[in-house]
Amino acid sequence: MPIAVDIDVMLARRKMSVGELADRIGITPANLAVLKNGRAKAVRFATLAALCEVLECQPGDLLRWEAKDTAGE
């Protein structure tokens, strides 16, 4: 997936646990882990907005596009 998720980076910067973040944005820790580990197929804008509000960041701080490495193809 060319979209990388940097929730771990923001959690570390805010010294916040996954459980605390999940509680504050209103989703289960398991669903947050799916998103955090890049296994989610989609994210609702409401969830993204809640993440940004709680972590005091912009969507681009949490999500970034990585070009596919074509050197080995």
PDB file of N, CA and C in Angstrom:
ATOM      1  N   MET A   1       0.854  -1.183   0.000  1.00  0.00           N
ATOM      2  CA  MET A   1       0.000   0.000   0.000  1.00  0.00           C
ATOM      3  C   MET A   1       0.894   1.239   0.000  1.00  0.00           C
ATOM      4  N   PRO A   2       0.706   2.128  -0.931  1.00  0.00           N
ATOM      5  CA  PRO A   2       1.569   3.310  -1.002  1.00  0.00           C
ATOM      6  C   PRO A   2       1.242   4.397   0.026  1.00  0.00           C
ATOM      7  N   ILE A   3       0.205   4.193   0.853  1.00  0.00           N
ATOM      8  CA  ILE A   3      -0.111   5.156   1.904  1.00  0.00           C
ATOM      9  C   ILE A   3       0.475   4.645   3.217  1.00  0.00           C
ATOM     10  N   ALA A   4       1.370   5.437   3.798  1.00  0.00           N
ATOM     11  CA  ALA A   4       1.990   5.087   5.080  1.00  0.00           C
ATOM     12  C   ALA A   4       1.271   5.837   6.191  1.00  0.00           C
ATOM     13  N   VAL A   5       1.106   5.185   7.322  1.00  0.00           N
ATOM     14  CA  VAL A   5       0.413   5.763   8.468  1.00  0.00           C
ATOM     15  C   VAL A   5       1.440   6.014   9.569  1.00  0.00           C
ATOM     16  N   ASP A   6       1.505   7.254  10.037  1.00  0.00           N
ATOM     17  CA  ASP A   6       2.493   7.646  11.039  1.00  0.00           C
ATOM     18  C   ASP A   6       1.864   7.974  12.392  1.00  0.00           C
ATOM     19  N   ILE A   7       0.837   7.231  12.772  1.00  0.00           N
ATOM     20  CA  ILE A   7       0.209   7.466  14.072  1.00  0.00           C
ATOM     21  C   ILE A   7       1.210   7.194  15.192  1.00  0.00           C
ATOM     22  N   ASP A   8       2.065   6.179  15.038  1.00  0.00           N
ATOM     23  CA  ASP A   8       3.074   5.865  16.058  1.00  0.00           C
ATOM     24  C   ASP A   8       3.955   7.072  16.366  1.00  0.00           C
ATOM     25  N   VAL A   9       4.341   7.790  15.318  1.00  0.00           N
ATOM     26  CA  VAL A   9       5.201   8.958  15.486  1.00  0.00           C
ATOM     27  C   VAL A   9       4.506  10.013  16.344  1.00  0.00           C
ATOM     28  N   MET A  10       3.237  10.277  16.025  1.00  0.00           N
ATOM     29  CA  MET A  10       2.506  11.293  16.782  1.00  0.00           C
ATOM     30  C   MET A  10       2.223  10.832  18.209  1.00  0.00           C
ATOM     31  N   LEU A  11       1.956   9.544  18.396  1.00  0.00           N
ATOM     32  CA  LEU A  11       1.750   9.021  19.754  1.00  0.00           C
ATOM     33  C   LEU A  11       3.014   9.219  20.594  1.00  0.00           C
ATOM     34  N   ALA A  12       4.160   8.942  20.010  1.00  0.00           N
ATOM     35  CA  ALA A  12       5.423   9.117  20.734  1.00  0.00           C
ATOM     36  C   ALA A  12       5.664  10.592  21.063  1.00  0.00           C
ATOM     37  N   ARG A  13       5.399  11.458  20.107  1.00  0.00           N
ATOM     38  CA  ARG A  13       5.594  12.900  20.342  1.00  0.00           C
ATOM     39  C   ARG A  13       4.675  13.420  21.437  1.00  0.00           C
ATOM     40  N   ARG A  14       3.479  12.856  21.532  1.00  0.00           N
ATOM     41  CA  ARG A  14       2.494  13.307  22.528  1.00  0.00           C
ATOM     42  C   ARG A  14       2.566  12.500  23.820  1.00  0.00           C
ATOM     43  N   LYS A  15       3.477  11.493  23.841  1.00  0.00           N
ATOM     44  CA  LYS A  15       3.624  10.612  25.010  1.00  0.00           C
ATOM     45  C   LYS A  15       2.267  10.027  25.427  1.00  0.00           C
ATOM     46  N   MET A  16       1.583   9.464  24.427  1.00  0.00           N
ATOM     47  CA  MET A  16       0.239   8.930  24.627  1.00  0.00           C
ATOM     48  C   MET A  16       0.225   7.463  24.220  1.00  0.00           C
ATOM     49  N   SER A  17      -0.548   6.663  24.930  1.00  0.00           N
ATOM     50  CA  SER A  17      -0.665   5.242  24.600  1.00  0.00           C
ATOM     51  C   SER A  17      -1.761   5.029  23.550  1.00  0.00           C
ATOM     52  N   VAL A  18      -1.703   3.878  22.904  1.00  0.00           N
ATOM     53  CA  VAL A  18      -2.735   3.505  21.932  1.00  0.00           C
ATOM     54  C   VAL A  18      -4.090   3.443  22.626  1.00  0.00           C
ATOM     55  N   GLY A  19      -4.119   2.857  23.815  1.00  0.00           N
ATOM     56  CA  GLY A  19      -5.380   2.740  24.552  1.00  0.00           C
ATOM     57  C   GLY A  19      -5.982   4.089  24.892  1.00  0.00           C
ATOM     58  N   GLU A  20      -5.148   5.028  25.326  1.00  0.00           N
ATOM     59  CA  GLU A  20      -5.644   6.369  25.650  1.00  0.00           C
ATOM     60  C   GLU A  20      -6.182   7.064  24.405  1.00  0.00           C
ATOM     61  N   LEU A  21      -5.443   6.965  23.290  1.00  0.00           N
ATOM     62  CA  LEU A  21      -5.895   7.596  22.047  1.00  0.00           C
ATOM     63  C   LEU A  21      -7.210   6.981  21.593  1.00  0.00           C
ATOM     64  N   ALA A  22      -7.304   5.662  21.613  1.00  0.00           N
ATOM     65  CA  ALA A  22      -8.534   4.987  21.190  1.00  0.00           C
ATOM     66  C   ALA A  22      -9.714   5.452  22.033  1.00  0.00           C
ATOM     67  N   ASP A  23      -9.511   5.543  23.336  1.00  0.00           N
ATOM     68  CA  ASP A  23     -10.568   5.997  24.237  1.00  0.00           C
ATOM     69  C   ASP A  23     -10.990   7.429  23.929  1.00  0.00           C
ATOM     70  N   ARG A  24     -10.016   8.282  23.685  1.00  0.00           N
ATOM     71  CA  ARG A  24     -10.313   9.700  23.451  1.00  0.00           C
ATOM     72  C   ARG A  24     -10.984   9.964  22.107  1.00  0.00           C
ATOM     73  N   ILE A  25     -10.723   9.100  21.095  1.00  0.00           N
ATOM     74  CA  ILE A  25     -11.375   9.319  19.796  1.00  0.00           C
ATOM     75  C   ILE A  25     -12.611   8.445  19.610  1.00  0.00           C
ATOM     76  N   GLY A  26     -12.846   7.526  20.554  1.00  0.00           N
ATOM     77  CA  GLY A  26     -14.080   6.754  20.518  1.00  0.00           C
ATOM     78  C   GLY A  26     -14.074   5.541  19.612  1.00  0.00           C
ATOM     79  N   ILE A  27     -12.908   4.892  19.441  1.00  0.00           N
ATOM     80  CA  ILE A  27     -12.872   3.627  18.702  1.00  0.00           C
ATOM     81  C   ILE A  27     -12.166   2.593  19.575  1.00  0.00           C
ATOM     82  N   THR A  28     -12.286   1.332  19.206  1.00  0.00           N
ATOM     83  CA  THR A  28     -11.650   0.287  19.999  1.00  0.00           C
ATOM     84  C   THR A  28     -10.142   0.299  19.757  1.00  0.00           C
ATOM     85  N   PRO A  29      -9.371  -0.128  20.754  1.00  0.00           N
ATOM     86  CA  PRO A  29      -7.919  -0.237  20.544  1.00  0.00           C
ATOM     87  C   PRO A  29      -7.577  -1.166  19.375  1.00  0.00           C
ATOM     88  N   ALA A  30      -8.374  -2.209  19.168  1.00  0.00           N
ATOM     89  CA  ALA A  30      -8.119  -3.127  18.053  1.00  0.00           C
ATOM     90  C   ALA A  30      -8.283  -2.417  16.710  1.00  0.00           C
ATOM     91  N   ASN A  31      -9.338  -1.602  16.568  1.00  0.00           N
ATOM     92  CA  ASN A  31      -9.539  -0.874  15.312  1.00  0.00           C
ATOM     93  C   ASN A  31      -8.466   0.187  15.111  1.00  0.00           C
ATOM     94  N   LEU A  32      -8.035   0.820  16.191  1.00  0.00           N
ATOM     95  CA  LEU A  32      -6.947   1.794  16.073  1.00  0.00           C
ATOM     96  C   LEU A  32      -5.655   1.088  15.656  1.00  0.00           C
ATOM     97  N   ALA A  33      -5.419  -0.108  16.179  1.00  0.00           N
ATOM     98  CA  ALA A  33      -4.222  -0.867  15.805  1.00  0.00           C
ATOM     99  C   ALA A  33      -4.231  -1.223  14.318  1.00  0.00           C
ATOM    100  N   VAL A  34      -5.394  -1.582  13.793  1.00  0.00           N
ATOM    101  CA  VAL A  34      -5.509  -1.875  12.358  1.00  0.00           C
ATOM    102  C   VAL A  34      -5.124  -0.643  11.543  1.00  0.00           C
ATOM    103  N   LEU A  35      -5.614   0.511  11.935  1.00  0.00           N
ATOM    104  CA  LEU A  35      -5.282   1.753  11.242  1.00  0.00           C
ATOM    105  C   LEU A  35      -3.810   2.092  11.430  1.00  0.00           C
ATOM    106  N   LYS A  36      -3.341   2.020  12.652  1.00  0.00           N
ATOM    107  CA  LYS A  36      -1.965   2.391  12.998  1.00  0.00           C
ATOM    108  C   LYS A  36      -0.938   1.535  12.259  1.00  0.00           C
ATOM    109  N   ASN A  37      -1.266   0.258  12.071  1.00  0.00           N
ATOM    110  CA  ASN A  37      -0.331  -0.663  11.425  1.00  0.00           C
ATOM    111  C   ASN A  37      -0.466  -0.706   9.905  1.00  0.00           C
ATOM    112  N   GLY A  38      -1.284   0.177   9.351  1.00  0.00           N
ATOM    113  CA  GLY A  38      -1.399   0.275   7.900  1.00  0.00           C
ATOM    114  C   GLY A  38      -2.216  -0.825   7.266  1.00  0.00           C
ATOM    115  N   ARG A  39      -3.035  -1.531   8.044  1.00  0.00           N
ATOM    116  CA  ARG A  39      -3.848  -2.617   7.497  1.00  0.00           C
ATOM    117  C   ARG A  39      -5.266  -2.191   7.147  1.00  0.00           C
ATOM    118  N   ALA A  40      -5.632  -0.943   7.435  1.00  0.00           N
ATOM    119  CA  ALA A  40      -6.983  -0.462   7.146  1.00  0.00           C
ATOM    120  C   ALA A  40      -7.137  -0.207   5.653  1.00  0.00           C
ATOM    121  N   LYS A  41      -8.309  -0.511   5.138  1.00  0.00           N
ATOM    122  CA  LYS A  41      -8.618  -0.245   3.732  1.00  0.00           C
ATOM    123  C   LYS A  41      -9.150   1.172   3.547  1.00  0.00           C
ATOM    124  N   ALA A  42      -9.680   1.743   4.630  1.00  0.00           N
ATOM    125  CA  ALA A  42     -10.274   3.083   4.555  1.00  0.00           C
ATOM    126  C   ALA A  42     -10.259   3.702   5.949  1.00  0.00           C
ATOM    127  N   VAL A  43     -10.412   5.010   5.984  1.00  0.00           N
ATOM    128  CA  VAL A  43     -10.563   5.720   7.251  1.00  0.00           C
ATOM    129  C   VAL A  43     -11.641   6.782   7.056  1.00  0.00           C
ATOM    130  N   ARG A  44     -12.552   6.859   7.987  1.00  0.00           N
ATOM    131  CA  ARG A  44     -13.611   7.862   7.907  1.00  0.00           C
ATOM    132  C   ARG A  44     -13.031   9.229   8.227  1.00  0.00           C
ATOM    133  N   PHE A  45     -13.556  10.246   7.543  1.00  0.00           N
ATOM    134  CA  PHE A  45     -13.098  11.603   7.821  1.00  0.00           C
ATOM    135  C   PHE A  45     -13.364  11.979   9.269  1.00  0.00           C
ATOM    136  N   ALA A  46     -14.453  11.486   9.848  1.00  0.00           N
ATOM    137  CA  ALA A  46     -14.743  11.787  11.249  1.00  0.00           C
ATOM    138  C   ALA A  46     -13.660  11.209  12.159  1.00  0.00           C
ATOM    139  N   THR A  47     -13.173  10.023  11.836  1.00  0.00           N
ATOM    140  CA  THR A  47     -12.096   9.416  12.616  1.00  0.00           C
ATOM    141  C   THR A  47     -10.799  10.188  12.419  1.00  0.00           C
ATOM    142  N   LEU A  48     -10.502  10.554  11.188  1.00  0.00           N
ATOM    143  CA  LEU A  48      -9.301  11.331  10.899  1.00  0.00           C
ATOM    144  C   LEU A  48      -9.353  12.685  11.612  1.00  0.00           C
ATOM    145  N   ALA A  49     -10.508  13.314  11.600  1.00  0.00           N
ATOM    146  CA  ALA A  49     -10.668  14.597  12.295  1.00  0.00           C
ATOM    147  C   ALA A  49     -10.470  14.433  13.795  1.00  0.00           C
ATOM    148  N   ALA A  50     -11.002  13.356  14.369  1.00  0.00           N
ATOM    149  CA  ALA A  50     -10.834  13.107  15.802  1.00  0.00           C
ATOM    150  C   ALA A  50      -9.368  12.854  16.139  1.00  0.00           C
ATOM    151  N   LEU A  51      -8.682  12.091  15.298  1.00  0.00           N
ATOM    152  CA  LEU A  51      -7.259  11.863  15.501  1.00  0.00           C
ATOM    153  C   LEU A  51      -6.487  13.180  15.498  1.00  0.00           C
ATOM    154  N   CYS A  52      -6.781  14.014  14.519  1.00  0.00           N
ATOM    155  CA  CYS A  52      -6.092  15.304  14.409  1.00  0.00           C
ATOM    156  C   CYS A  52      -6.395  16.205  15.604  1.00  0.00           C
ATOM    157  N   GLU A  53      -7.637  16.185  16.060  1.00  0.00           N
ATOM    158  CA  GLU A  53      -8.007  17.023  17.201  1.00  0.00           C
ATOM    159  C   GLU A  53      -7.277  16.569  18.469  1.00  0.00           C
ATOM    160  N   VAL A  54      -7.312  15.279  18.747  1.00  0.00           N
ATOM    161  CA  VAL A  54      -6.695  14.757  19.968  1.00  0.00           C
ATOM    162  C   VAL A  54      -5.172  14.871  19.915  1.00  0.00           C
ATOM    163  N   LEU A  55      -4.585  14.579  18.760  1.00  0.00           N
ATOM    164  CA  LEU A  55      -3.129  14.627  18.627  1.00  0.00           C
ATOM    165  C   LEU A  55      -2.602  16.015  18.283  1.00  0.00           C
ATOM    166  N   GLU A  56      -3.524  16.965  18.065  1.00  0.00           N
ATOM    167  CA  GLU A  56      -3.168  18.346  17.721  1.00  0.00           C
ATOM    168  C   GLU A  56      -2.197  18.378  16.540  1.00  0.00           C
ATOM    169  N   CYS A  57      -2.685  17.817  15.422  1.00  0.00           N
ATOM    170  CA  CYS A  57      -1.854  17.736  14.231  1.00  0.00           C
ATOM    171  C   CYS A  57      -2.723  17.889  12.983  1.00  0.00           C
ATOM    172  N   GLN A  58      -2.096  17.833  11.843  1.00  0.00           N
ATOM    173  CA  GLN A  58      -2.772  17.897  10.552  1.00  0.00           C
ATOM    174  C   GLN A  58      -2.845  16.492   9.948  1.00  0.00           C
ATOM    175  N   PRO A  59      -3.796  16.244   9.032  1.00  0.00           N
ATOM    176  CA  PRO A  59      -3.877  14.922   8.404  1.00  0.00           C
ATOM    177  C   PRO A  59      -2.554  14.481   7.771  1.00  0.00           C
ATOM    178  N   GLY A  60      -1.822  15.412   7.210  1.00  0.00           N
ATOM    179  CA  GLY A  60      -0.531  15.088   6.600  1.00  0.00           C
ATOM    180  C   GLY A  60       0.521  14.645   7.598  1.00  0.00           C
ATOM    181  N   ASP A  61       0.304  14.917   8.881  1.00  0.00           N
ATOM    182  CA  ASP A  61       1.214  14.420   9.912  1.00  0.00           C
ATOM    183  C   ASP A  61       0.974  12.936  10.190  1.00  0.00           C
ATOM    184  N   LEU A  62      -0.202  12.454   9.814  1.00  0.00           N
ATOM    185  CA  LEU A  62      -0.590  11.067  10.087  1.00  0.00           C
ATOM    186  C   LEU A  62      -0.507  10.167   8.863  1.00  0.00           C
ATOM    187  N   LEU A  63      -0.718  10.736   7.684  1.00  0.00           N
ATOM    188  CA  LEU A  63      -0.762   9.954   6.447  1.00  0.00           C
ATOM    189  C   LEU A  63       0.204  10.546   5.430  1.00  0.00           C
ATOM    190  N   ARG A  64       0.907   9.660   4.726  1.00  0.00           N
ATOM    191  CA  ARG A  64       1.779  10.140   3.643  1.00  0.00           C
ATOM    192  C   ARG A  64       1.818   9.096   2.536  1.00  0.00           C
ATOM    193  N   TRP A  65       2.062   9.583   1.353  1.00  0.00           N
ATOM    194  CA  TRP A  65       2.135   8.718   0.184  1.00  0.00           C
ATOM    195  C   TRP A  65       3.585   8.359  -0.061  1.00  0.00           C
ATOM    196  N   GLU A  66       3.854   7.076  -0.275  1.00  0.00           N
ATOM    197  CA  GLU A  66       5.191   6.604  -0.606  1.00  0.00           C
ATOM    198  C   GLU A  66       5.166   6.023  -2.000  1.00  0.00           C
ATOM    199  N   ALA A  67       6.035   6.502  -2.842  1.00  0.00           N
ATOM    200  CA  ALA A  67       6.112   5.990  -4.215  1.00  0.00           C
ATOM    201  C   ALA A  67       6.528   4.525  -4.182  1.00  0.00           C
ATOM    202  N   LYS A  68       5.944   3.744  -5.056  1.00  0.00           N
ATOM    203  CA  LYS A  68       6.292   2.341  -5.161  1.00  0.00           C
ATOM    204  C   LYS A  68       7.728   2.231  -5.695  1.00  0.00           C
ATOM    205  N   ASP A  69       8.519   1.378  -5.069  1.00  0.00           N
ATOM    206  CA  ASP A  69       9.896   1.179  -5.506  1.00  0.00           C
ATOM    207  C   ASP A  69       9.890   0.326  -6.765  1.00  0.00           C
ATOM    208  N   THR A  70      10.289   0.921  -7.876  1.00  0.00           N
ATOM    209  CA  THR A  70      10.279   0.205  -9.164  1.00  0.00           C
ATOM    210  C   THR A  70      11.674  -0.246  -9.572  1.00  0.00           C
ATOM    211  N   ALA A  71      12.672  -0.073  -8.704  1.00  0.00           N
ATOM    212  CA  ALA A  71      14.040  -0.420  -9.054  1.00  0.00           C
ATOM    213  C   ALA A  71      14.215  -1.917  -9.313  1.00  0.00           C
ATOM    214  N   GLY A  72      13.472  -2.739  -8.578  1.00  0.00           N
ATOM    215  CA  GLY A  72      13.625  -4.179  -8.733  1.00  0.00           C
ATOM    216  C   GLY A  72      12.663  -4.818  -9.704  1.00  0.00           C
ATOM    217  N   GLU A  73      11.904  -4.039 -10.429  1.00  0.00           N
ATOM    218  CA  GLU A  73      10.890  -4.612 -11.338  1.00  0.00           C
ATOM    219  C   GLU A  73      11.334  -4.621 -12.760  1.00  0.00           C
TER     220      GLU A  73
END
